Amino acid sequence: MEDLLRALLFIGLFAGVFIGTMVIENLWAKRRGVTKLYHFPETFTNLMTGASYKIVDGIAIALFIQLFYDWVYQFGFQWNPEVGVVSIIALILFIDLCMYAAHYLMHKIRWFWNAHVTHHSSEHMNFSTALRQNFTYAFSGTWILWWIPAAFVGFDKTWTLIAIEANLVYQFFLHTEQVRTLGWAEKIFNTPSHHRVHHGSNPKQIDKNFGGVLIIWDKLFGTFQAEETAGEIVYGVKRMPTKPNNPWHAQVYDWQNMFRDLKKYKDPRIMWKHPDWVTEKYGDHQAADQ
């Protein structure tokens, strides 16, 4: 119960921070002559999906994710370093690398993409876009990709939670068009410029810039694309939800499509192949997105 209350308190605290930041962004944009930064139906959906995601995520962390962490911990290296500059830096780097790997797999494995696609289905870029998430993350198992490696190494559970949440909070501030470039920081850190490319749906933008806090992973593993050479950025995904401003539909539509494809083609590989594999394998099939 204590873990659950702590999770809900965290959600409430940062909800205020995020909404306040959105208000400031909108006021700043209006001062610069941008009059339609926020679009109410989409912003409302973003807020609702963000709330449902974080509430379910907080409950999942309190009820079973941390228990699973403890179970895995006993089979790992059990490093558990003393809290200090070196151990905190090591944890930050490790979690960020796990975030990069998890994010990459979310784009390459349809089961994981079904939860992540909601985040990419926004057709605009502002701070509310960061909140466009999916409550099914907790049930899809994507959390395993960053929680369990940390448990196996032996990082303290509480510090791991702090590192994960701090990483996600940092990423919130990447979702804006009001910050163009950040000079030397563009070489090391993930920035709004880099993340705008990640949200693009044109060929040079798809599956690029997966980094969380750092962009160095993309540069090391060949997934980096600079904004100035990415072409015109068009936000959204190739298969948009038919009701993008319906919070429930925006979170479940790709799961529905996947299960329809499974029923139609009787091919379980659909679940772990990349999102477009079924089209490449069986031809153009416009799944009924209802």
PDB file of C-alpha atoms in Angstrom, residues 3-289:
ATOM      1  CA  ASP A   3       4.416   1.780  -2.624  1.00  0.00           C
ATOM      2  CA  LEU A   4       1.076   2.424  -4.293  1.00  0.00           C
ATOM      3  CA  LEU A   5       0.508   5.687  -2.412  1.00  0.00           C
ATOM      4  CA  ARG A   6       4.032   6.820  -3.277  1.00  0.00           C
ATOM      5  CA  ALA A   7       3.420   6.074  -6.957  1.00  0.00           C
ATOM      6  CA  LEU A   8       0.139   7.994  -6.978  1.00  0.00           C
ATOM      7  CA  LEU A   9       1.772  10.939  -5.175  1.00  0.00           C
ATOM      8  CA  PHE A  10       4.520  11.009  -7.810  1.00  0.00           C
ATOM      9  CA  ILE A  11       1.902  11.000 -10.560  1.00  0.00           C
ATOM     10  CA  GLY A  12       0.019  13.897  -9.006  1.00  0.00           C
ATOM     11  CA  LEU A  13       3.153  15.966  -8.434  1.00  0.00           C
ATOM     12  CA  PHE A  14       4.487  15.678 -11.954  1.00  0.00           C
ATOM     13  CA  ALA A  15       1.057  16.091 -13.531  1.00  0.00           C
ATOM     14  CA  GLY A  16       1.132  19.632 -12.157  1.00  0.00           C
ATOM     15  CA  VAL A  17       4.659  20.206 -13.466  1.00  0.00           C
ATOM     16  CA  PHE A  18       3.792  18.907 -16.931  1.00  0.00           C
ATOM     17  CA  ILE A  19       0.569  20.904 -17.267  1.00  0.00           C
ATOM     18  CA  GLY A  20       2.319  24.042 -16.033  1.00  0.00           C
ATOM     19  CA  THR A  21       5.040  23.530 -18.643  1.00  0.00           C
ATOM     20  CA  MET A  22       2.413  23.143 -21.354  1.00  0.00           C
ATOM     21  CA  VAL A  23       0.795  26.444 -20.350  1.00  0.00           C
ATOM     22  CA  ILE A  24       4.173  28.212 -20.458  1.00  0.00           C
ATOM     23  CA  GLU A  25       4.976  26.684 -23.865  1.00  0.00           C
ATOM     24  CA  ASN A  26       1.659  27.866 -25.274  1.00  0.00           C
ATOM     25  CA  LEU A  27       2.119  31.402 -23.936  1.00  0.00           C
ATOM     26  CA  TRP A  28       5.663  31.529 -25.284  1.00  0.00           C
ATOM     27  CA  ALA A  29       4.503  30.318 -28.692  1.00  0.00           C
ATOM     28  CA  LYS A  30       1.776  32.975 -28.842  1.00  0.00           C
ATOM     29  CA  ARG A  31       4.357  35.669 -28.101  1.00  0.00           C
ATOM     30  CA  ARG A  32       6.270  34.406 -31.118  1.00  0.00           C
ATOM     31  CA  GLY A  33       3.184  34.508 -33.333  1.00  0.00           C
ATOM     32  CA  VAL A  34       2.318  30.794 -33.188  1.00  0.00           C
ATOM     33  CA  THR A  35      -1.444  30.738 -32.624  1.00  0.00           C
ATOM     34  CA  LYS A  36      -2.384  27.076 -33.093  1.00  0.00           C
ATOM     35  CA  LEU A  37       0.200  25.172 -31.110  1.00  0.00           C
ATOM     36  CA  TYR A  38      -2.342  23.137 -29.157  1.00  0.00           C
ATOM     37  CA  HIS A  39      -5.369  21.458 -30.722  1.00  0.00           C
ATOM     38  CA  PHE A  40      -7.994  20.746 -28.094  1.00  0.00           C
ATOM     39  CA  PRO A  41      -9.277  17.305 -29.231  1.00  0.00           C
ATOM     40  CA  GLU A  42      -5.738  15.958 -29.597  1.00  0.00           C
ATOM     41  CA  THR A  43      -4.507  17.622 -26.392  1.00  0.00           C
ATOM     42  CA  PHE A  44      -7.454  16.190 -24.462  1.00  0.00           C
ATOM     43  CA  THR A  45      -6.654  12.721 -25.800  1.00  0.00           C
ATOM     44  CA  ASN A  46      -2.996  13.155 -24.873  1.00  0.00           C
ATOM     45  CA  LEU A  47      -3.913  14.089 -21.308  1.00  0.00           C
ATOM     46  CA  MET A  48      -6.331  11.175 -20.950  1.00  0.00           C
ATOM     47  CA  THR A  49      -3.953   8.574 -22.383  1.00  0.00           C
ATOM     48  CA  GLY A  50      -1.143   9.971 -20.248  1.00  0.00           C
ATOM     49  CA  ALA A  51      -3.251   9.719 -17.110  1.00  0.00           C
ATOM     50  CA  SER A  52      -4.419   6.171 -17.821  1.00  0.00           C
ATOM     51  CA  TYR A  53      -0.886   5.058 -18.678  1.00  0.00           C
ATOM     52  CA  LYS A  54       0.709   6.518 -15.561  1.00  0.00           C
ATOM     53  CA  ILE A  55      -1.978   5.326 -13.168  1.00  0.00           C
ATOM     54  CA  VAL A  56      -1.776   1.750 -14.479  1.00  0.00           C
ATOM     55  CA  ASP A  57       2.024   1.948 -14.582  1.00  0.00           C
ATOM     56  CA  GLY A  58       2.187   3.192 -10.992  1.00  0.00           C
ATOM     57  CA  ILE A  59      -0.108   0.408  -9.790  1.00  0.00           C
ATOM     58  CA  ALA A  60       1.883  -2.185 -11.755  1.00  0.00           C
ATOM     59  CA  ILE A  61       5.180  -1.001 -10.254  1.00  0.00           C
ATOM     60  CA  ALA A  62       3.712  -1.144  -6.766  1.00  0.00           C
ATOM     61  CA  LEU A  63       1.937  -4.497  -7.155  1.00  0.00           C
ATOM     62  CA  PHE A  64       4.175  -6.727  -9.259  1.00  0.00           C
ATOM     63  CA  ILE A  65       7.060  -5.062 -11.111  1.00  0.00           C
ATOM     64  CA  GLN A  66       9.109  -4.461  -7.969  1.00  0.00           C
ATOM     65  CA  LEU A  67       8.325  -7.987  -6.736  1.00  0.00           C
ATOM     66  CA  PHE A  68       9.594  -9.389 -10.021  1.00  0.00           C
ATOM     67  CA  TYR A  69      12.667  -7.160  -9.665  1.00  0.00           C
ATOM     68  CA  ASP A  70      13.424  -8.698  -6.265  1.00  0.00           C
ATOM     69  CA  TRP A  71      13.007 -12.203  -7.657  1.00  0.00           C
ATOM     70  CA  VAL A  72      15.424 -11.587 -10.555  1.00  0.00           C
ATOM     71  CA  TYR A  73      17.887  -9.787  -8.270  1.00  0.00           C
ATOM     72  CA  GLN A  74      18.702 -12.983  -6.348  1.00  0.00           C
ATOM     73  CA  PHE A  75      19.933 -14.696  -9.532  1.00  0.00           C
ATOM     74  CA  GLY A  76      22.118 -11.809 -10.725  1.00  0.00           C
ATOM     75  CA  PHE A  77      25.471 -10.291  -9.823  1.00  0.00           C
ATOM     76  CA  GLN A  78      24.025  -8.475  -6.801  1.00  0.00           C
ATOM     77  CA  TRP A  79      26.507  -5.641  -7.244  1.00  0.00           C
ATOM     78  CA  ASN A  80      24.501  -3.174  -5.122  1.00  0.00           C
ATOM     79  CA  PRO A  81      27.174  -0.426  -5.038  1.00  0.00           C
ATOM     80  CA  GLU A  82      27.209   2.207  -2.330  1.00  0.00           C
ATOM     81  CA  VAL A  83      25.488   5.404  -3.365  1.00  0.00           C
ATOM     82  CA  GLY A  84      28.076   7.804  -4.737  1.00  0.00           C
ATOM     83  CA  VAL A  85      29.006   9.777  -7.830  1.00  0.00           C
ATOM     84  CA  VAL A  86      30.436   6.770  -9.679  1.00  0.00           C
ATOM     85  CA  SER A  87      27.522   4.431  -8.933  1.00  0.00           C
ATOM     86  CA  ILE A  88      24.909   7.077  -9.817  1.00  0.00           C
ATOM     87  CA  ILE A  89      26.617   7.856 -13.125  1.00  0.00           C
ATOM     88  CA  ALA A  90      26.907   4.120 -13.852  1.00  0.00           C
ATOM     89  CA  LEU A  91      23.194   3.652 -13.137  1.00  0.00           C
ATOM     90  CA  ILE A  92      22.179   6.634 -15.293  1.00  0.00           C
ATOM     91  CA  LEU A  93      24.255   5.375 -18.230  1.00  0.00           C
ATOM     92  CA  PHE A  94      23.066   1.796 -17.806  1.00  0.00           C
ATOM     93  CA  ILE A  95      19.375   2.729 -17.644  1.00  0.00           C
ATOM     94  CA  ASP A  96      19.754   5.039 -20.634  1.00  0.00           C
ATOM     95  CA  LEU A  97      21.364   2.247 -22.664  1.00  0.00           C
ATOM     96  CA  CYS A  98      18.512  -0.069 -21.637  1.00  0.00           C
ATOM     97  CA  MET A  99      16.037   2.621 -22.664  1.00  0.00           C
ATOM     98  CA  TYR A 100      17.694   2.863 -26.074  1.00  0.00           C
ATOM     99  CA  ALA A 101      17.531  -0.911 -26.559  1.00  0.00           C
ATOM    100  CA  ALA A 102      13.941  -1.108 -25.338  1.00  0.00           C
ATOM    101  CA  HIS A 103      12.876   1.785 -27.564  1.00  0.00           C
ATOM    102  CA  TYR A 104      14.564   0.150 -30.558  1.00  0.00           C
ATOM    103  CA  LEU A 105      12.728  -3.119 -29.921  1.00  0.00           C
ATOM    104  CA  MET A 106       9.413  -1.279 -29.521  1.00  0.00           C
ATOM    105  CA  HIS A 107       9.791  -0.205 -33.137  1.00  0.00           C
ATOM    106  CA  LYS A 108      10.957  -3.590 -34.414  1.00  0.00           C
ATOM    107  CA  ILE A 109       8.639  -6.074 -32.659  1.00  0.00           C
ATOM    108  CA  ARG A 110       4.947  -5.716 -33.327  1.00  0.00           C
ATOM    109  CA  TRP A 111       3.860  -6.926 -29.870  1.00  0.00           C
ATOM    110  CA  PHE A 112       5.771  -4.039 -28.287  1.00  0.00           C
ATOM    111  CA  TRP A 113       4.856  -1.599 -31.071  1.00  0.00           C
ATOM    112  CA  ASN A 114       1.156  -2.109 -30.347  1.00  0.00           C
ATOM    113  CA  ALA A 115       1.651  -0.238 -27.070  1.00  0.00           C
ATOM    114  CA  HIS A 116       4.157   2.286 -28.396  1.00  0.00           C
ATOM    115  CA  VAL A 117       2.296   3.281 -31.568  1.00  0.00           C
ATOM    116  CA  THR A 118      -0.079   5.446 -29.528  1.00  0.00           C
ATOM    117  CA  HIS A 119       2.772   7.791 -28.698  1.00  0.00           C
ATOM    118  CA  HIS A 120       3.576   8.230 -32.395  1.00  0.00           C
ATOM    119  CA  SER A 121      -0.012   8.748 -33.526  1.00  0.00           C
ATOM    120  CA  SER A 122      -0.055  12.445 -32.630  1.00  0.00           C
ATOM    121  CA  GLU A 123      -0.045  14.694 -35.688  1.00  0.00           C
ATOM    122  CA  HIS A 124       1.431  17.670 -33.819  1.00  0.00           C
ATOM    123  CA  MET A 125       4.475  18.242 -31.650  1.00  0.00           C
ATOM    124  CA  ASN A 126       4.092  19.997 -28.339  1.00  0.00           C
ATOM    125  CA  PHE A 127       4.632  19.048 -24.718  1.00  0.00           C
ATOM    126  CA  SER A 128       1.247  17.322 -24.529  1.00  0.00           C
ATOM    127  CA  THR A 129       2.512  14.853 -27.150  1.00  0.00           C
ATOM    128  CA  ALA A 130       4.881  13.451 -24.523  1.00  0.00           C
ATOM    129  CA  LEU A 131       1.854  12.407 -22.479  1.00  0.00           C
ATOM    130  CA  ARG A 132       0.278  10.457 -25.342  1.00  0.00           C
ATOM    131  CA  GLN A 133       1.092   7.035 -23.944  1.00  0.00           C
ATOM    132  CA  ASN A 134      -0.606   3.655 -23.577  1.00  0.00           C
ATOM    133  CA  PHE A 135      -1.841   1.900 -20.453  1.00  0.00           C
ATOM    134  CA  THR A 136      -1.089  -1.480 -22.062  1.00  0.00           C
ATOM    135  CA  TYR A 137       2.659  -0.955 -21.568  1.00  0.00           C
ATOM    136  CA  ALA A 138       2.285  -2.627 -18.164  1.00  0.00           C
ATOM    137  CA  PHE A 139       0.675  -5.709 -19.718  1.00  0.00           C
ATOM    138  CA  SER A 140       2.809  -5.916 -22.864  1.00  0.00           C
ATOM    139  CA  GLY A 141       5.951  -6.580 -20.833  1.00  0.00           C
ATOM    140  CA  THR A 142       8.001  -3.715 -22.267  1.00  0.00           C
ATOM    141  CA  TRP A 143       8.978  -2.747 -18.717  1.00  0.00           C
ATOM    142  CA  ILE A 144      11.051  -5.937 -18.546  1.00  0.00           C
ATOM    143  CA  LEU A 145      13.463  -4.439 -21.078  1.00  0.00           C
ATOM    144  CA  TRP A 146      14.763  -1.797 -18.649  1.00  0.00           C
ATOM    145  CA  TRP A 147      13.821  -3.039 -15.190  1.00  0.00           C
ATOM    146  CA  ILE A 148      15.179  -6.577 -15.358  1.00  0.00           C
ATOM    147  CA  PRO A 149      18.695  -5.855 -16.708  1.00  0.00           C
ATOM    148  CA  ALA A 150      19.173  -3.457 -13.784  1.00  0.00           C
ATOM    149  CA  ALA A 151      17.955  -6.126 -11.356  1.00  0.00           C
ATOM    150  CA  PHE A 152      20.321  -8.687 -12.854  1.00  0.00           C
ATOM    151  CA  VAL A 153      23.323  -6.363 -12.530  1.00  0.00           C
ATOM    152  CA  GLY A 154      22.315  -5.635  -8.943  1.00  0.00           C
ATOM    153  CA  PHE A 155      21.374  -1.972  -8.745  1.00  0.00           C
ATOM    154  CA  ASP A 156      19.274  -0.926  -5.780  1.00  0.00           C
ATOM    155  CA  LYS A 157      15.564  -1.157  -6.608  1.00  0.00           C
ATOM    156  CA  THR A 158      14.660   2.296  -5.316  1.00  0.00           C
ATOM    157  CA  TRP A 159      17.521   3.998  -7.139  1.00  0.00           C
ATOM    158  CA  THR A 160      16.599   2.105 -10.293  1.00  0.00           C
ATOM    159  CA  LEU A 161      13.047   3.434 -10.048  1.00  0.00           C
ATOM    160  CA  ILE A 162      14.372   6.978  -9.597  1.00  0.00           C
ATOM    161  CA  ALA A 163      16.689   6.601 -12.599  1.00  0.00           C
ATOM    162  CA  ILE A 164      13.890   5.261 -14.820  1.00  0.00           C
ATOM    163  CA  GLU A 165      11.435   7.971 -13.840  1.00  0.00           C
ATOM    164  CA  ALA A 166      14.075  10.703 -14.197  1.00  0.00           C
ATOM    165  CA  ASN A 167      14.879   9.409 -17.682  1.00  0.00           C
ATOM    166  CA  LEU A 168      11.200   9.569 -18.650  1.00  0.00           C
ATOM    167  CA  VAL A 169      10.785  13.045 -17.152  1.00  0.00           C
ATOM    168  CA  TYR A 170      13.764  14.253 -19.214  1.00  0.00           C
ATOM    169  CA  GLN A 171      12.120  12.874 -22.344  1.00  0.00           C
ATOM    170  CA  PHE A 172       8.977  14.907 -21.666  1.00  0.00           C
ATOM    171  CA  PHE A 173      10.943  18.082 -22.432  1.00  0.00           C
ATOM    172  CA  LEU A 174      12.021  16.770 -25.847  1.00  0.00           C
ATOM    173  CA  HIS A 175       8.519  17.147 -27.287  1.00  0.00           C
ATOM    174  CA  THR A 176       8.474  20.717 -28.552  1.00  0.00           C
ATOM    175  CA  GLU A 177       9.053  22.777 -31.680  1.00  0.00           C
ATOM    176  CA  GLN A 178       9.741  25.922 -29.687  1.00  0.00           C
ATOM    177  CA  VAL A 179      13.365  24.939 -29.030  1.00  0.00           C
ATOM    178  CA  ARG A 180      15.276  24.706 -32.263  1.00  0.00           C
ATOM    179  CA  THR A 181      18.881  23.690 -31.437  1.00  0.00           C
ATOM    180  CA  LEU A 182      21.016  23.567 -28.298  1.00  0.00           C
ATOM    181  CA  GLY A 183      24.516  24.065 -29.684  1.00  0.00           C
ATOM    182  CA  TRP A 184      27.195  21.697 -28.383  1.00  0.00           C
ATOM    183  CA  ALA A 185      24.590  19.696 -26.422  1.00  0.00           C
ATOM    184  CA  GLU A 186      23.277  18.324 -29.730  1.00  0.00           C
ATOM    185  CA  LYS A 187      26.438  16.193 -29.998  1.00  0.00           C
ATOM    186  CA  ILE A 188      25.889  14.326 -26.723  1.00  0.00           C
ATOM    187  CA  PHE A 189      22.323  14.660 -25.504  1.00  0.00           C
ATOM    188  CA  ASN A 190      18.977  13.826 -27.014  1.00  0.00           C
ATOM    189  CA  THR A 191      17.360  17.181 -27.773  1.00  0.00           C
ATOM    190  CA  PRO A 192      14.055  18.451 -29.184  1.00  0.00           C
ATOM    191  CA  SER A 193      15.694  18.676 -32.596  1.00  0.00           C
ATOM    192  CA  HIS A 194      16.724  15.016 -32.532  1.00  0.00           C
ATOM    193  CA  HIS A 195      13.399  13.877 -31.141  1.00  0.00           C
ATOM    194  CA  ARG A 196      11.364  15.705 -33.765  1.00  0.00           C
ATOM    195  CA  VAL A 197      13.078  13.483 -36.322  1.00  0.00           C
ATOM    196  CA  HIS A 198      12.129  10.408 -34.303  1.00  0.00           C
ATOM    197  CA  HIS A 199       8.448  11.364 -34.501  1.00  0.00           C
ATOM    198  CA  GLY A 200       8.551  11.891 -38.254  1.00  0.00           C
ATOM    199  CA  SER A 201       6.839   9.486 -40.658  1.00  0.00           C
ATOM    200  CA  ASN A 202       8.858  10.153 -43.817  1.00  0.00           C
ATOM    201  CA  PRO A 203      11.451   7.550 -44.907  1.00  0.00           C
ATOM    202  CA  LYS A 204      14.542   9.350 -43.540  1.00  0.00           C
ATOM    203  CA  GLN A 205      12.829   9.811 -40.176  1.00  0.00           C
ATOM    204  CA  ILE A 206      11.397   6.362 -39.466  1.00  0.00           C
ATOM    205  CA  ASP A 207      13.290   4.337 -36.833  1.00  0.00           C
ATOM    206  CA  LYS A 208      15.821   7.052 -36.069  1.00  0.00           C
ATOM    207  CA  ASN A 209      17.044   8.685 -32.836  1.00  0.00           C
ATOM    208  CA  PHE A 210      15.911   6.176 -30.213  1.00  0.00           C
ATOM    209  CA  GLY A 211      17.951   7.723 -27.392  1.00  0.00           C
ATOM    210  CA  GLY A 212      16.471   8.703 -24.048  1.00  0.00           C
ATOM    211  CA  VAL A 213      18.804  11.220 -22.402  1.00  0.00           C
ATOM    212  CA  LEU A 214      21.847  10.630 -24.605  1.00  0.00           C
ATOM    213  CA  ILE A 215      22.060  10.607 -28.391  1.00  0.00           C
ATOM    214  CA  ILE A 216      25.467   8.888 -28.347  1.00  0.00           C
ATOM    215  CA  TRP A 217      23.856   5.449 -28.505  1.00  0.00           C
ATOM    216  CA  ASP A 218      22.267   6.297 -31.866  1.00  0.00           C
ATOM    217  CA  LYS A 219      25.589   7.541 -33.154  1.00  0.00           C
ATOM    218  CA  LEU A 220      27.341   4.392 -31.946  1.00  0.00           C
ATOM    219  CA  PHE A 221      24.769   1.969 -33.367  1.00  0.00           C
ATOM    220  CA  GLY A 222      23.983   3.739 -36.640  1.00  0.00           C
ATOM    221  CA  THR A 223      20.437   4.958 -35.966  1.00  0.00           C
ATOM    222  CA  PHE A 224      21.159   8.692 -35.842  1.00  0.00           C
ATOM    223  CA  GLN A 225      19.605  11.192 -38.227  1.00  0.00           C
ATOM    224  CA  ALA A 226      20.193  14.939 -37.947  1.00  0.00           C
ATOM    225  CA  GLU A 227      17.144  17.150 -38.366  1.00  0.00           C
ATOM    226  CA  GLU A 228      18.763  19.353 -41.002  1.00  0.00           C
ATOM    227  CA  THR A 229      19.198  16.368 -43.349  1.00  0.00           C
ATOM    228  CA  ALA A 230      15.959  14.536 -42.492  1.00  0.00           C
ATOM    229  CA  GLY A 231      13.697  16.444 -44.853  1.00  0.00           C
ATOM    230  CA  GLU A 232      10.308  17.874 -43.998  1.00  0.00           C
ATOM    231  CA  ILE A 233       9.023  16.272 -40.827  1.00  0.00           C
ATOM    232  CA  VAL A 234       5.479  14.950 -40.975  1.00  0.00           C
ATOM    233  CA  TYR A 235       4.237  13.691 -37.619  1.00  0.00           C
ATOM    234  CA  GLY A 236       2.164  10.574 -37.196  1.00  0.00           C
ATOM    235  CA  VAL A 237       2.353   6.946 -38.324  1.00  0.00           C
ATOM    236  CA  LYS A 238       1.612   5.210 -41.594  1.00  0.00           C
ATOM    237  CA  ARG A 239      -1.432   3.414 -40.168  1.00  0.00           C
ATOM    238  CA  MET A 240      -3.174   6.078 -38.130  1.00  0.00           C
ATOM    239  CA  PRO A 241      -6.117   5.225 -35.877  1.00  0.00           C
ATOM    240  CA  THR A 242      -9.453   6.048 -37.504  1.00  0.00           C
ATOM    241  CA  LYS A 243     -10.458   7.827 -34.295  1.00  0.00           C
ATOM    242  CA  PRO A 244      -7.175   9.453 -33.200  1.00  0.00           C
ATOM    243  CA  ASN A 245      -8.903  11.715 -30.682  1.00  0.00           C
ATOM    244  CA  ASN A 246     -10.690   8.904 -28.880  1.00  0.00           C
ATOM    245  CA  PRO A 247      -8.458   8.042 -25.877  1.00  0.00           C
ATOM    246  CA  TRP A 248      -9.593   4.415 -25.684  1.00  0.00           C
ATOM    247  CA  HIS A 249      -9.354   3.763 -29.421  1.00  0.00           C
ATOM    248  CA  ALA A 250      -5.929   5.415 -29.668  1.00  0.00           C
ATOM    249  CA  GLN A 251      -4.587   2.920 -27.111  1.00  0.00           C
ATOM    250  CA  VAL A 252      -6.142  -0.318 -28.347  1.00  0.00           C
ATOM    251  CA  TYR A 253      -6.547  -0.001 -32.124  1.00  0.00           C
ATOM    252  CA  ASP A 254      -3.259  -1.630 -33.090  1.00  0.00           C
ATOM    253  CA  TRP A 255      -3.811  -4.513 -30.685  1.00  0.00           C
ATOM    254  CA  GLN A 256      -7.155  -5.059 -32.409  1.00  0.00           C
ATOM    255  CA  ASN A 257      -5.479  -4.966 -35.805  1.00  0.00           C
ATOM    256  CA  MET A 258      -2.823  -7.475 -34.748  1.00  0.00           C
ATOM    257  CA  PHE A 259      -5.358  -9.982 -33.439  1.00  0.00           C
ATOM    258  CA  ARG A 260      -7.414  -9.588 -36.625  1.00  0.00           C
ATOM    259  CA  ASP A 261      -4.270 -10.344 -38.632  1.00  0.00           C
ATOM    260  CA  LEU A 262      -3.591 -13.408 -36.469  1.00  0.00           C
ATOM    261  CA  LYS A 263      -7.125 -14.652 -37.016  1.00  0.00           C
ATOM    262  CA  LYS A 264      -6.904 -14.035 -40.759  1.00  0.00           C
ATOM    263  CA  TYR A 265      -3.432 -15.413 -41.524  1.00  0.00           C
ATOM    264  CA  LYS A 266      -2.986 -17.967 -38.712  1.00  0.00           C
ATOM    265  CA  ASP A 267       0.687 -16.968 -38.494  1.00  0.00           C
ATOM    266  CA  PRO A 268       2.061 -16.377 -34.959  1.00  0.00           C
ATOM    267  CA  ARG A 269       5.182 -14.726 -36.380  1.00  0.00           C
ATOM    268  CA  ILE A 270       3.032 -11.623 -36.780  1.00  0.00           C
ATOM    269  CA  MET A 271       3.482 -11.008 -33.045  1.00  0.00           C
ATOM    270  CA  TRP A 272       7.287 -10.800 -33.039  1.00  0.00           C
ATOM    271  CA  LYS A 273       8.100  -9.636 -36.546  1.00  0.00           C
ATOM    272  CA  HIS A 274       8.335  -5.909 -37.277  1.00  0.00           C
ATOM    273  CA  PRO A 275       5.053  -3.971 -37.630  1.00  0.00           C
ATOM    274  CA  ASP A 276       5.050  -3.965 -41.440  1.00  0.00           C
ATOM    275  CA  TRP A 277       6.014  -7.626 -41.824  1.00  0.00           C
ATOM    276  CA  VAL A 278       2.455  -8.882 -42.322  1.00  0.00           C
ATOM    277  CA  THR A 279       1.993  -6.477 -45.239  1.00  0.00           C
ATOM    278  CA  GLU A 280       5.315  -7.496 -46.792  1.00  0.00           C
ATOM    279  CA  LYS A 281       4.525 -11.196 -46.333  1.00  0.00           C
ATOM    280  CA  TYR A 282       0.872 -11.303 -47.334  1.00  0.00           C
ATOM    281  CA  GLY A 283       0.492  -8.210 -49.478  1.00  0.00           C
ATOM    282  CA  ASP A 284      -1.405  -5.003 -48.950  1.00  0.00           C
ATOM    283  CA  HIS A 285      -4.222  -5.739 -46.526  1.00  0.00           C
ATOM    284  CA  GLN A 286      -6.098  -2.820 -45.078  1.00  0.00           C
ATOM    285  CA  ALA A 287      -7.000  -4.192 -41.648  1.00  0.00           C
ATOM    286  CA  ALA A 288     -10.389  -2.965 -40.515  1.00  0.00           C
ATOM    287  CA  ASP A 289      -9.440  -0.350 -37.942  1.00  0.00           C
TER     288      ASP A 289
END
